[in-house]
C-alpha positions as a Markdown table, in Angstrom:
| # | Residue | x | y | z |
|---|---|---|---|---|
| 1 | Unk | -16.9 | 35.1 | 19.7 |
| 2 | Unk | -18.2 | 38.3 | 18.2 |
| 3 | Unk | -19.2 | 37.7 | 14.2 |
| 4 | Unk | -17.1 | 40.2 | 11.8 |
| 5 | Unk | -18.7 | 40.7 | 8.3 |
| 6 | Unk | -17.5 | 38.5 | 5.7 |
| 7 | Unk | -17.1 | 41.2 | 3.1 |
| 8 | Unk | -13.7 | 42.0 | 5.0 |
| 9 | Unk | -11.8 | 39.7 | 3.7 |
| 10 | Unk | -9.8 | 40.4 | 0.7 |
| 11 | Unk | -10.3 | 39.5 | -2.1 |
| 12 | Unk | -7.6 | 38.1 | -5.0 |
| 13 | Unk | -8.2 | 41.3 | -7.2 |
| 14 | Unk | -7.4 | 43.8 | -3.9 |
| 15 | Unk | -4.9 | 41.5 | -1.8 |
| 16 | Unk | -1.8 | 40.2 | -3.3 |
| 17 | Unk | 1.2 | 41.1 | -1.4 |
| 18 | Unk | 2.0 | 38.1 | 1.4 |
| 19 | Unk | 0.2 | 35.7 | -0.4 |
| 20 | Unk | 2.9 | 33.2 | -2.9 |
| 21 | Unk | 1.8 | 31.5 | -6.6 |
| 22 | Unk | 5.3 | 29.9 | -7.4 |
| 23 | Unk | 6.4 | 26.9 | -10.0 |
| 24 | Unk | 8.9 | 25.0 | -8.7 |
| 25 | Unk | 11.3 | 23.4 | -11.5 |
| 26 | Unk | 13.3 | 20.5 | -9.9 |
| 27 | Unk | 11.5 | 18.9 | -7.0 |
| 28 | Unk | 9.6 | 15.8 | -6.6 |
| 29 | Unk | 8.1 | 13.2 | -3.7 |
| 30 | Unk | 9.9 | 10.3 | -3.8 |
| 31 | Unk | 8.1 | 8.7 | -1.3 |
| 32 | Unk | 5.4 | 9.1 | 1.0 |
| 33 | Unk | 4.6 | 6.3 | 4.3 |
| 34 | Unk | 2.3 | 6.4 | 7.3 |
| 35 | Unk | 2.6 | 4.8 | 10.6 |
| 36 | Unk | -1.1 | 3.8 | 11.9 |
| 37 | Unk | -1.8 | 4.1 | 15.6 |
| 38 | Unk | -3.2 | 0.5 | 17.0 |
| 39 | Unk | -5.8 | 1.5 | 19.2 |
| 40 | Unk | -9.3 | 2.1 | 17.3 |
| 41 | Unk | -11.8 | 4.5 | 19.6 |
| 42 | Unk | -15.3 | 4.7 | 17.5 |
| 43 | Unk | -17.5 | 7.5 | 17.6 |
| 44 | Unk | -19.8 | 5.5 | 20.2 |
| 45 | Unk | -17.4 | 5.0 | 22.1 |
| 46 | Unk | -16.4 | 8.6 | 23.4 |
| 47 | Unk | -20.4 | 9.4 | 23.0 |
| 48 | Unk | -20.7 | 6.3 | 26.0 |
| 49 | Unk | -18.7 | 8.7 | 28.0 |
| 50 | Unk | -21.0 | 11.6 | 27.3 |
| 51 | Unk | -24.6 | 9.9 | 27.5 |
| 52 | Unk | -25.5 | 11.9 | 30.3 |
| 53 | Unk | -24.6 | 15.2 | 29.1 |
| 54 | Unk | -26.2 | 14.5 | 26.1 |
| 55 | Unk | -28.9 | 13.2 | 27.6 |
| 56 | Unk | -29.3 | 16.6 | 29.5 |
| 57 | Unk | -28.8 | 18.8 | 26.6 |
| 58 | Unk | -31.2 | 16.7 | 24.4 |
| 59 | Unk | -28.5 | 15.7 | 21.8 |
| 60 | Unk | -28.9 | 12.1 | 19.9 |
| 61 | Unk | -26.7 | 9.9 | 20.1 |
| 62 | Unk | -24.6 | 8.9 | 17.2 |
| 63 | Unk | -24.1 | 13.0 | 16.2 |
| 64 | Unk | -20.1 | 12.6 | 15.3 |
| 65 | Unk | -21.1 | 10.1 | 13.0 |
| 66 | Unk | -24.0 | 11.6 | 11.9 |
| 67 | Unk | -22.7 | 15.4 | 12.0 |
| 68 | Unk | -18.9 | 15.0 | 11.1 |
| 69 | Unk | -18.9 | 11.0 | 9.2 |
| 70 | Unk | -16.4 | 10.2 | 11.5 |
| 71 | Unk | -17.2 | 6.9 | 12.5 |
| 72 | Unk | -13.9 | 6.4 | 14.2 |
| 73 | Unk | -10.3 | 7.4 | 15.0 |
| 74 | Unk | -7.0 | 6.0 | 15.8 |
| 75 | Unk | -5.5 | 6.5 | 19.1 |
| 76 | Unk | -1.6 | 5.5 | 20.5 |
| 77 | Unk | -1.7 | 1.8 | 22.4 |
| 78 | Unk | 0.6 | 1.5 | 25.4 |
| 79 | Unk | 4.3 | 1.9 | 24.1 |
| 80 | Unk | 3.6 | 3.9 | 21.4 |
| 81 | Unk | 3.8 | 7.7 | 20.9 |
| 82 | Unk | 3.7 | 10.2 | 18.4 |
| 83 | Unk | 7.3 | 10.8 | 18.2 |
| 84 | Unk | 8.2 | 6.9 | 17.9 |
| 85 | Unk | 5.5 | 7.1 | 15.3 |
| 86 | Unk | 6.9 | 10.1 | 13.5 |
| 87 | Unk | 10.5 | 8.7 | 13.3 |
| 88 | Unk | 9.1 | 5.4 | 12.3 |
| 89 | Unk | 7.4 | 7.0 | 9.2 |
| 90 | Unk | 10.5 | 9.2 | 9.0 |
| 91 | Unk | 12.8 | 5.1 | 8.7 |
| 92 | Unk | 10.3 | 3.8 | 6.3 |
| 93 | Unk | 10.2 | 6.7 | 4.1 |
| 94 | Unk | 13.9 | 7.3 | 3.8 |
| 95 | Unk | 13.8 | 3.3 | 2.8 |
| 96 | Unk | 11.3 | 3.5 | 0.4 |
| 97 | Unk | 12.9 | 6.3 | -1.6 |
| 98 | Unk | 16.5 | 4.7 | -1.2 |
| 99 | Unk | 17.8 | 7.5 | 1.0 |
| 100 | Unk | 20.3 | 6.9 | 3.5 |
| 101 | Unk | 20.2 | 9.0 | 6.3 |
| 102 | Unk | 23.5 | 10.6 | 6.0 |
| 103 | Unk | 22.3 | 11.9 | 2.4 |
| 104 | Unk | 19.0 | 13.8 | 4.3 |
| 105 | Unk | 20.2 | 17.1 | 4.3 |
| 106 | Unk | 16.5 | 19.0 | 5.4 |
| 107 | Unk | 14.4 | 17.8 | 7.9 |
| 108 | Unk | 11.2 | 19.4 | 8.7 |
| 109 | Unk | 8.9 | 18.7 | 11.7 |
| 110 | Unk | 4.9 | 19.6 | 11.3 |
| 111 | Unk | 3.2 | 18.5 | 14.0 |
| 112 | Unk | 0.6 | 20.5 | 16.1 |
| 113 | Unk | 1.4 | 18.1 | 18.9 |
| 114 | Unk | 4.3 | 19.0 | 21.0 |
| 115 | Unk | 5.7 | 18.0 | 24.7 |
| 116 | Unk | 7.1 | 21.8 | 25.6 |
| 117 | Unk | 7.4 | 24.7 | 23.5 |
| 118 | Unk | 11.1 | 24.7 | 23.3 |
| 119 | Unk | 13.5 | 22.7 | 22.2 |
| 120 | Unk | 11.8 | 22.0 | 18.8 |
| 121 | Unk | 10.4 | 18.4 | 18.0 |
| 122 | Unk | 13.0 | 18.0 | 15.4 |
| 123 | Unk | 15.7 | 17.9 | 17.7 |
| 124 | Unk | 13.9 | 14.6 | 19.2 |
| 125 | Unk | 13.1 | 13.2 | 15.6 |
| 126 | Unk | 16.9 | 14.3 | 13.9 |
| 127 | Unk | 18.1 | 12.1 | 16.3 |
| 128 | Unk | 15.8 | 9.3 | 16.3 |
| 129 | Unk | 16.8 | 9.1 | 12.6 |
| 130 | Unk | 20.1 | 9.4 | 13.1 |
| 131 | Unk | 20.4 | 12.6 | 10.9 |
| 132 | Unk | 23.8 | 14.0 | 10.1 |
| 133 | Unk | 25.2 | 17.4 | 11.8 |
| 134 | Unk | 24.7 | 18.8 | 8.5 |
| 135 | Unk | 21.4 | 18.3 | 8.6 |
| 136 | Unk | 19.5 | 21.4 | 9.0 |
| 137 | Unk | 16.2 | 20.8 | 11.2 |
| 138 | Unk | 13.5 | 22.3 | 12.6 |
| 139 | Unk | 9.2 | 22.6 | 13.1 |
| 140 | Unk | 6.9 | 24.8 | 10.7 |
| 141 | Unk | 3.7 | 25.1 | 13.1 |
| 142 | Unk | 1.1 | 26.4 | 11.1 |
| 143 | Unk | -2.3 | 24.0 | 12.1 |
| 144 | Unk | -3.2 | 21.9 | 9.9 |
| 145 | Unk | -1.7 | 23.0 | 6.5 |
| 146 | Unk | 1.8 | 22.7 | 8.0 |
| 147 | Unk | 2.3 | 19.7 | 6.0 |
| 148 | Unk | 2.3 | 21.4 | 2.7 |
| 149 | Unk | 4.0 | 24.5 | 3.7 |
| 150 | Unk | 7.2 | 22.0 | 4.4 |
| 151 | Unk | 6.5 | 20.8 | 1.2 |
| 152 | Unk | 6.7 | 23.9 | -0.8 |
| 153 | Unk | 9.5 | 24.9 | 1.3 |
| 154 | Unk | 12.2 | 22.1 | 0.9 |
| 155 | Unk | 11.0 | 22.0 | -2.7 |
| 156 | Unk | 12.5 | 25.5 | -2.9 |
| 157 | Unk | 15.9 | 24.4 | -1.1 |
| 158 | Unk | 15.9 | 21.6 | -3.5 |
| 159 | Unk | 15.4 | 24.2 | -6.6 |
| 160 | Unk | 17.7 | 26.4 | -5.0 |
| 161 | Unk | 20.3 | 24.0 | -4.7 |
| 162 | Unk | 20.8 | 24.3 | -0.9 |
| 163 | Unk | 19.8 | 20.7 | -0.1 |
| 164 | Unk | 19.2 | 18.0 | -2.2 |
| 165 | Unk | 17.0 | 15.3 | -0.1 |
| 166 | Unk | 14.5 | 16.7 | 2.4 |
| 167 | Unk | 12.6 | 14.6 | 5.6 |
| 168 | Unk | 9.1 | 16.1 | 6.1 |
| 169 | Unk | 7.7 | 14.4 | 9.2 |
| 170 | Unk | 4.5 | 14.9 | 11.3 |
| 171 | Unk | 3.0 | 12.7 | 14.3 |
| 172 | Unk | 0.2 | 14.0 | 16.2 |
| 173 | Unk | -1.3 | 12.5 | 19.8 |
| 174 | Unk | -4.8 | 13.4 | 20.2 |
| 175 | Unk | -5.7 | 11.4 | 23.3 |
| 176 | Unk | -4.8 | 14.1 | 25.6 |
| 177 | Unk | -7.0 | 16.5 | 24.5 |
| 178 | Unk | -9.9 | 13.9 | 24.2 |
| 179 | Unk | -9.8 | 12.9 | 27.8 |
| 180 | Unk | -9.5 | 16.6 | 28.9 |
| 181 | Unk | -12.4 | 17.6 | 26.4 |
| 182 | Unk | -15.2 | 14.9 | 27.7 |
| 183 | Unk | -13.6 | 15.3 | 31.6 |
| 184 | Unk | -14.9 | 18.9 | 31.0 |
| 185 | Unk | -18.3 | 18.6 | 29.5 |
| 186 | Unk | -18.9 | 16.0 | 31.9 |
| 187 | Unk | -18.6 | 18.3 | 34.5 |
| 188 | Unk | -21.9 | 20.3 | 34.3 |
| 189 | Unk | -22.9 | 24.1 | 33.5 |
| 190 | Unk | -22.2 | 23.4 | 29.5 |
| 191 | Unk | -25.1 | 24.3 | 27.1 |
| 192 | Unk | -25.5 | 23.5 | 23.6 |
| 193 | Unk | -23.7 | 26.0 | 22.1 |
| 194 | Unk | -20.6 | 25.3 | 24.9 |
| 195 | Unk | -20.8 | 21.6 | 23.3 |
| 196 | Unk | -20.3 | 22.2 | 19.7 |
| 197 | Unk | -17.9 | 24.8 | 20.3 |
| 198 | Unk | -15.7 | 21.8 | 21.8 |
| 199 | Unk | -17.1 | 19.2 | 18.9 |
| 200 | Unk | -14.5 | 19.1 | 16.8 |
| 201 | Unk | -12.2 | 17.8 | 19.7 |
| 202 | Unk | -14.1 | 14.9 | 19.4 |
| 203 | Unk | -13.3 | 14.2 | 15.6 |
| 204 | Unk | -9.4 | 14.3 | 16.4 |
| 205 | Unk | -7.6 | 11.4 | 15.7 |
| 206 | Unk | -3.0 | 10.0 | 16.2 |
| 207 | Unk | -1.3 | 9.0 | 13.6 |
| 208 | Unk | 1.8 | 9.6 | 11.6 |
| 209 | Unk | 3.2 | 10.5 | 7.9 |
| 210 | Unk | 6.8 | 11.4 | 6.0 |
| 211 | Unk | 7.8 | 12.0 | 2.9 |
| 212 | Unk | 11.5 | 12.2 | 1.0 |
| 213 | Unk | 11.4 | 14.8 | -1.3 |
| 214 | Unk | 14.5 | 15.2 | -3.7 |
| 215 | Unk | 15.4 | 16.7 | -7.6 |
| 216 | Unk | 13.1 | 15.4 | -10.1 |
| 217 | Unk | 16.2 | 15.0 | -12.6 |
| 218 | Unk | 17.8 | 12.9 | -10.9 |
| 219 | Unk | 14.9 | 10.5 | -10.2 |
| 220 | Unk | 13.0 | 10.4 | -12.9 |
| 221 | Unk | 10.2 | 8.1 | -11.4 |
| 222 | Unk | 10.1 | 10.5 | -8.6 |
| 223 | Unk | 6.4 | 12.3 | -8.6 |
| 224 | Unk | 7.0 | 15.7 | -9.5 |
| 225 | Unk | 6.0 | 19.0 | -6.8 |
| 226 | Unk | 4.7 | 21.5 | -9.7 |
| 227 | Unk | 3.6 | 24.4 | -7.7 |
| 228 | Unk | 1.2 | 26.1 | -6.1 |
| 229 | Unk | -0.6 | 29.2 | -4.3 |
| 230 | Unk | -1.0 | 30.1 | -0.4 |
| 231 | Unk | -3.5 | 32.7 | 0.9 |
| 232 | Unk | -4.2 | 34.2 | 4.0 |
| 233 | Unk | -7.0 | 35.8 | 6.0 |
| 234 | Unk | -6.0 | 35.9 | 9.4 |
| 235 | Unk | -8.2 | 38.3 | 10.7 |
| 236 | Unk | -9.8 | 34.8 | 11.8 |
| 237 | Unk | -7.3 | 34.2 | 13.9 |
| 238 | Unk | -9.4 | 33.6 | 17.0 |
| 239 | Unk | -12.1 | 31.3 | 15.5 |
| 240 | Unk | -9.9 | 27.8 | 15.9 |
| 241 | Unk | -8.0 | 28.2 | 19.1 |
| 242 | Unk | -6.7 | 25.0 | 20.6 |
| 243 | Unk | -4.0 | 23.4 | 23.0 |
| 244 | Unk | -3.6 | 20.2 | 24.6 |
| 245 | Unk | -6.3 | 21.7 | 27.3 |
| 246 | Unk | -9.0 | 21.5 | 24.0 |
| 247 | Unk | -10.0 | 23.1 | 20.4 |
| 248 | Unk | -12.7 | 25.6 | 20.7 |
| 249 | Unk | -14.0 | 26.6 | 17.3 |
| 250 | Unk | -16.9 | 28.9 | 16.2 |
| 251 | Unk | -17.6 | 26.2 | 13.3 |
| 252 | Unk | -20.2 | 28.1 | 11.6 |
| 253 | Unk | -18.1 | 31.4 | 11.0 |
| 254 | Unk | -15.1 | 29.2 | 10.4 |
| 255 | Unk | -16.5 | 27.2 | 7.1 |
| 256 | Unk | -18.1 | 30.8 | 6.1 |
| 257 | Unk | -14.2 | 32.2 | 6.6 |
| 258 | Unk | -12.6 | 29.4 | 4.7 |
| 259 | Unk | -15.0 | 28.8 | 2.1 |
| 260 | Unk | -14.4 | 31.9 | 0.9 |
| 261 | Unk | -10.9 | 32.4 | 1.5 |
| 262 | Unk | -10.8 | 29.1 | -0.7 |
| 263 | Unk | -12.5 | 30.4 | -3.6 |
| 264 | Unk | -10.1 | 33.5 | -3.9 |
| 265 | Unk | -7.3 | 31.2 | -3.8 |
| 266 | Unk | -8.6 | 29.1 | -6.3 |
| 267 | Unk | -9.4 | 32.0 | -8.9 |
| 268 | Unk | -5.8 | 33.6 | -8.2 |
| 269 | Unk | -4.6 | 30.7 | -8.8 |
| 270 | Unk | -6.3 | 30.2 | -12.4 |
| 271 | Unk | -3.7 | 32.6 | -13.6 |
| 272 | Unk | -1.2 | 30.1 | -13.5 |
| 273 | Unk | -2.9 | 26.7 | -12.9 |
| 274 | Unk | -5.6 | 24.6 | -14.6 |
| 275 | Unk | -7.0 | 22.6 | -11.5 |
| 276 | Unk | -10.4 | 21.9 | -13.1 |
| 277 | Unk | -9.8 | 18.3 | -14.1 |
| 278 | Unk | -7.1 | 16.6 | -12.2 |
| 279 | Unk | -7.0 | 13.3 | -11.3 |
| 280 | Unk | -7.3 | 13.3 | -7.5 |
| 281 | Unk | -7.8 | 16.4 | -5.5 |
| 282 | Unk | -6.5 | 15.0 | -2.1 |
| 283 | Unk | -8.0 | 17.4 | 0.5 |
| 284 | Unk | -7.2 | 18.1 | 4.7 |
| 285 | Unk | -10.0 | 15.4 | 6.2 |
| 286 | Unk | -12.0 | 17.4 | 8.6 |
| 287 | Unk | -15.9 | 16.3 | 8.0 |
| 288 | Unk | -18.1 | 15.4 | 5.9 |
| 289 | Unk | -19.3 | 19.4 | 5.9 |
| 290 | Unk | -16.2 | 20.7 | 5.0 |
| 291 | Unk | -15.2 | 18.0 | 2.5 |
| 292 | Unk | -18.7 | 18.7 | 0.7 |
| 293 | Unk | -18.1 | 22.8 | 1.3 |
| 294 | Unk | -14.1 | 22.7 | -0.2 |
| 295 | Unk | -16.1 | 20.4 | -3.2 |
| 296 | Unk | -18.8 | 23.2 | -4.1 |
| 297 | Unk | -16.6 | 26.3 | -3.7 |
| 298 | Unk | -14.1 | 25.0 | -6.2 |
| 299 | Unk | -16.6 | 23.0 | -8.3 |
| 300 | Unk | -15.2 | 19.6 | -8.8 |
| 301 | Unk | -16.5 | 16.1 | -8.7 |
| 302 | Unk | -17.3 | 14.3 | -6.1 |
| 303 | Unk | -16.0 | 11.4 | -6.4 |
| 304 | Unk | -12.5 | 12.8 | -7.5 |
| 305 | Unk | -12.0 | 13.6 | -3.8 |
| 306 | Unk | -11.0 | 10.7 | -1.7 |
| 307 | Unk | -11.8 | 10.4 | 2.2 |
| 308 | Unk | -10.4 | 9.1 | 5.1 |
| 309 | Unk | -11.6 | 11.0 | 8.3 |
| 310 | Unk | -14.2 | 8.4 | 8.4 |
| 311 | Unk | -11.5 | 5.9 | 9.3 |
| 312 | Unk | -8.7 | 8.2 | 11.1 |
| 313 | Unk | -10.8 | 11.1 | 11.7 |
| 314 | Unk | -9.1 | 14.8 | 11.4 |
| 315 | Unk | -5.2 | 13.9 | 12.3 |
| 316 | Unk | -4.3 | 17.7 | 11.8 |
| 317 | Unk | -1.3 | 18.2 | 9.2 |
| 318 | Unk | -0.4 | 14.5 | 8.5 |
| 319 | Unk | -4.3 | 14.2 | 7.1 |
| 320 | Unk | -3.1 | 15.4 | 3.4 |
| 321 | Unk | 0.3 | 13.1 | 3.2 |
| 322 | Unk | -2.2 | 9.8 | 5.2 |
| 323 | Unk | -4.5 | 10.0 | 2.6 |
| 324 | Unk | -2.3 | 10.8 | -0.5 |
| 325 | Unk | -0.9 | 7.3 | 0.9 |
| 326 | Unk | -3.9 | 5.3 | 1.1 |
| 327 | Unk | -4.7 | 6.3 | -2.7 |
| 328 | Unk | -1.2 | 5.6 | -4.3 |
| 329 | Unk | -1.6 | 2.1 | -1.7 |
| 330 | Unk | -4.7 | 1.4 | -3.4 |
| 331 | Unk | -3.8 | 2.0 | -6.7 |
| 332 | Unk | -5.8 | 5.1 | -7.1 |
| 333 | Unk | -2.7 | 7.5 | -8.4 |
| 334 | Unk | -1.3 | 6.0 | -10.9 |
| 335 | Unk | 1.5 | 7.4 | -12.8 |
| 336 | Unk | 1.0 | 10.8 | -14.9 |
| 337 | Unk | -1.8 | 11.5 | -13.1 |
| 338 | Unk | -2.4 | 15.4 | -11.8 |
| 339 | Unk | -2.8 | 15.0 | -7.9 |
| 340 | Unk | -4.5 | 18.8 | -5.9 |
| 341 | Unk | -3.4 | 18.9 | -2.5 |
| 342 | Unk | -5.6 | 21.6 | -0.4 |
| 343 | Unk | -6.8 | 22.5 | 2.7 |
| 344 | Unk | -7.5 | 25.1 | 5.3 |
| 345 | Unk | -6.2 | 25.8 | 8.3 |
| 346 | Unk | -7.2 | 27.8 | 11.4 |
| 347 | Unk | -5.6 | 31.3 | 11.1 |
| 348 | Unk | -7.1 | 31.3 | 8.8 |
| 349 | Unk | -4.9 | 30.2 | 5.9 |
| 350 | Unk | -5.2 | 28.1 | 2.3 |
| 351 | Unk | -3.1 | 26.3 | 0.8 |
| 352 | Unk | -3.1 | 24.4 | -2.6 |
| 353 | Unk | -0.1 | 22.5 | -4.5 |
| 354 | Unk | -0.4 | 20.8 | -7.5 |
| 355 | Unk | 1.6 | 17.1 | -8.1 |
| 356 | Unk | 2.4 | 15.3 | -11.1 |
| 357 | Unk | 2.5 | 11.8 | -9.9 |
């Protein structure tokens, strides 16, 4: 991949147009759930299956760990898959907010992982669920800030008054592209830089996450969707590529393009939003570099940002909704409290939301 100049891309003063800051004034989580694959694959595990090209390329053992933090990842145990999982979140979700089905009128399918391009996932899922007819449904595929972009759409159905309960579901299955990833660079004729072009294959991790979202005034312990901004820079398009065949990234060029397209977000958004001390700022799990990275190039602290890619690794769009889960399970949100919700995704694109929990 051929490195373009930084300096191209825009910045908030020059680029507005395509790129949304909106308030939303009715919508709110009511719940969020997860569904946790059973099998656990450790980072020593896949790098048994590649001692030898390690070995040969004169790479230590224990580098995912070392490199990325993630010292595991879930995987799908016989029986299970990612749309089982999905619809199982989906269930638990709709129970937890005290939806019944028939009252979903929005459902919204995220996941990178899909069976055939056509029909959408959400066909499978609606019925899983057993949707109504009414229910409109269908997949926003944009990597891994999908998630959020579902978000900030139903909220604005839900404002609109076009719906008034919306599904957002995402399962993701990365054993395929594991298996095809370490058949390959078993195979021979890969150098270093082939290697870590295919790394963050290796950091992928399954798992599952829903969550009802509905109008605020008519749940007023619901947790409250206050807005937020979206930016692109997409002439990065070709830096993340990836199918179930593998992800190839130019990493390096990648964190430079996002890093920056972060901090442009972040100071258009201070026109509208005060993010400098909230609560939580719940963050797309990646790595240890990109967490640290996302932490310096909007200055916050530390130990505001919760992790979980150590655990589940990088579990593409449901990482935000996983980890927002683990917090309010552990009694980390608590009510009132400001939650940021960010990430970047390959394209490249940002994407930041602010909650009031």
């Amino acid at each position: 991949m051929t490195e373009r100049p930084l300096q191209d891309t825009p910045s908030a003063e020059t680029e507005r147009p395509g790129n949304a800051t909106v308030r939303f004034r009715n919508a709110a989580i009511l719940a969020v759930e997860t569904t946790v694959a059973d099998r656990v694959t450790t980072s020593a595990d896949i790098e048994e299956k590649l001692r030898g090209v390690l070995r040969r390329l004169r790479l230590p053992m224990g580098l995912l760990e070392r490199v990325a933090g993630v010292r595991e990842r879930r995987n799908w145990g016989e029986g299970q898959s990612f749309q089982d999982a999905a619809i199982d979140a989906g269930r638990r979700a709709m129970a937890a907010a005290g939806i019944a089905p028939e009252e979903v009128g929005l459902l919204i399918n995220t996941s990178v992982t899909r069976p055939h391009l056509e029909p959408s996932v959400a066909v499978r899922l609606h019925h899983g669920l057993g949707l109504p007819t009414s229910a409109i449904n269908f997949d926003i595929a944009n990597a891994c800030l999908g998630f959020v972009n579902a978000m900030s759409v139903a909220a604005g159905m839900i404002d609109s008054g076009q719906i008034k309960y919306a599904l957002i579901v995402d399962g993701e299955d990365a054993d395929q592209v594991q298996l095809n990833t370490i058949d390959r660079l078993n195979q021979g004729g890969r150098n270093r830089k082939d290697f870590m072009s295919e790394f963050a294959s290796l950091t992928l991790g399954s798992g599952a996450a829903a969550a009802v979202l509905g109008p605020a005034d008519a749940h007023p312990t619901g947790h409250r969707i206050v807005g937020g901004v979206t930016r692109a820079a997409t002439q990065w398009y070709d830096l993340c590529v990836g199918s179930v065949d593998g992800m190839f990234t130019d990493a390096k060029m990648l964190l430079k393009g996002g890093m920056e397209l972060v901090v442009a977000a972040w100071n258009e958004a201070r026109a509208h939003f005060d993010w400098t001390d909230m609560d939580r700022y719940v963050l797309h799990q990646v790595s240890d570099v990109h967490t640290n990275a996302f932490v310096a190039a909007i200055n916050v602290p530390r130990e505001k940002v919760p992790t979980t890619y150590e655990r589940f690794g990088n579990v593409g769009p449901a990482s935000i909704p996983i980890t927002l889960a683990d917090e309010v399970s552990r009694g980390s949100i608590r009510p009132g409290d400001r939650v940021f919700l960010g990430g970047v995704g390959s394209g490249i694109n940002t994407a930041m939301m602010e909650l009031r929990w």
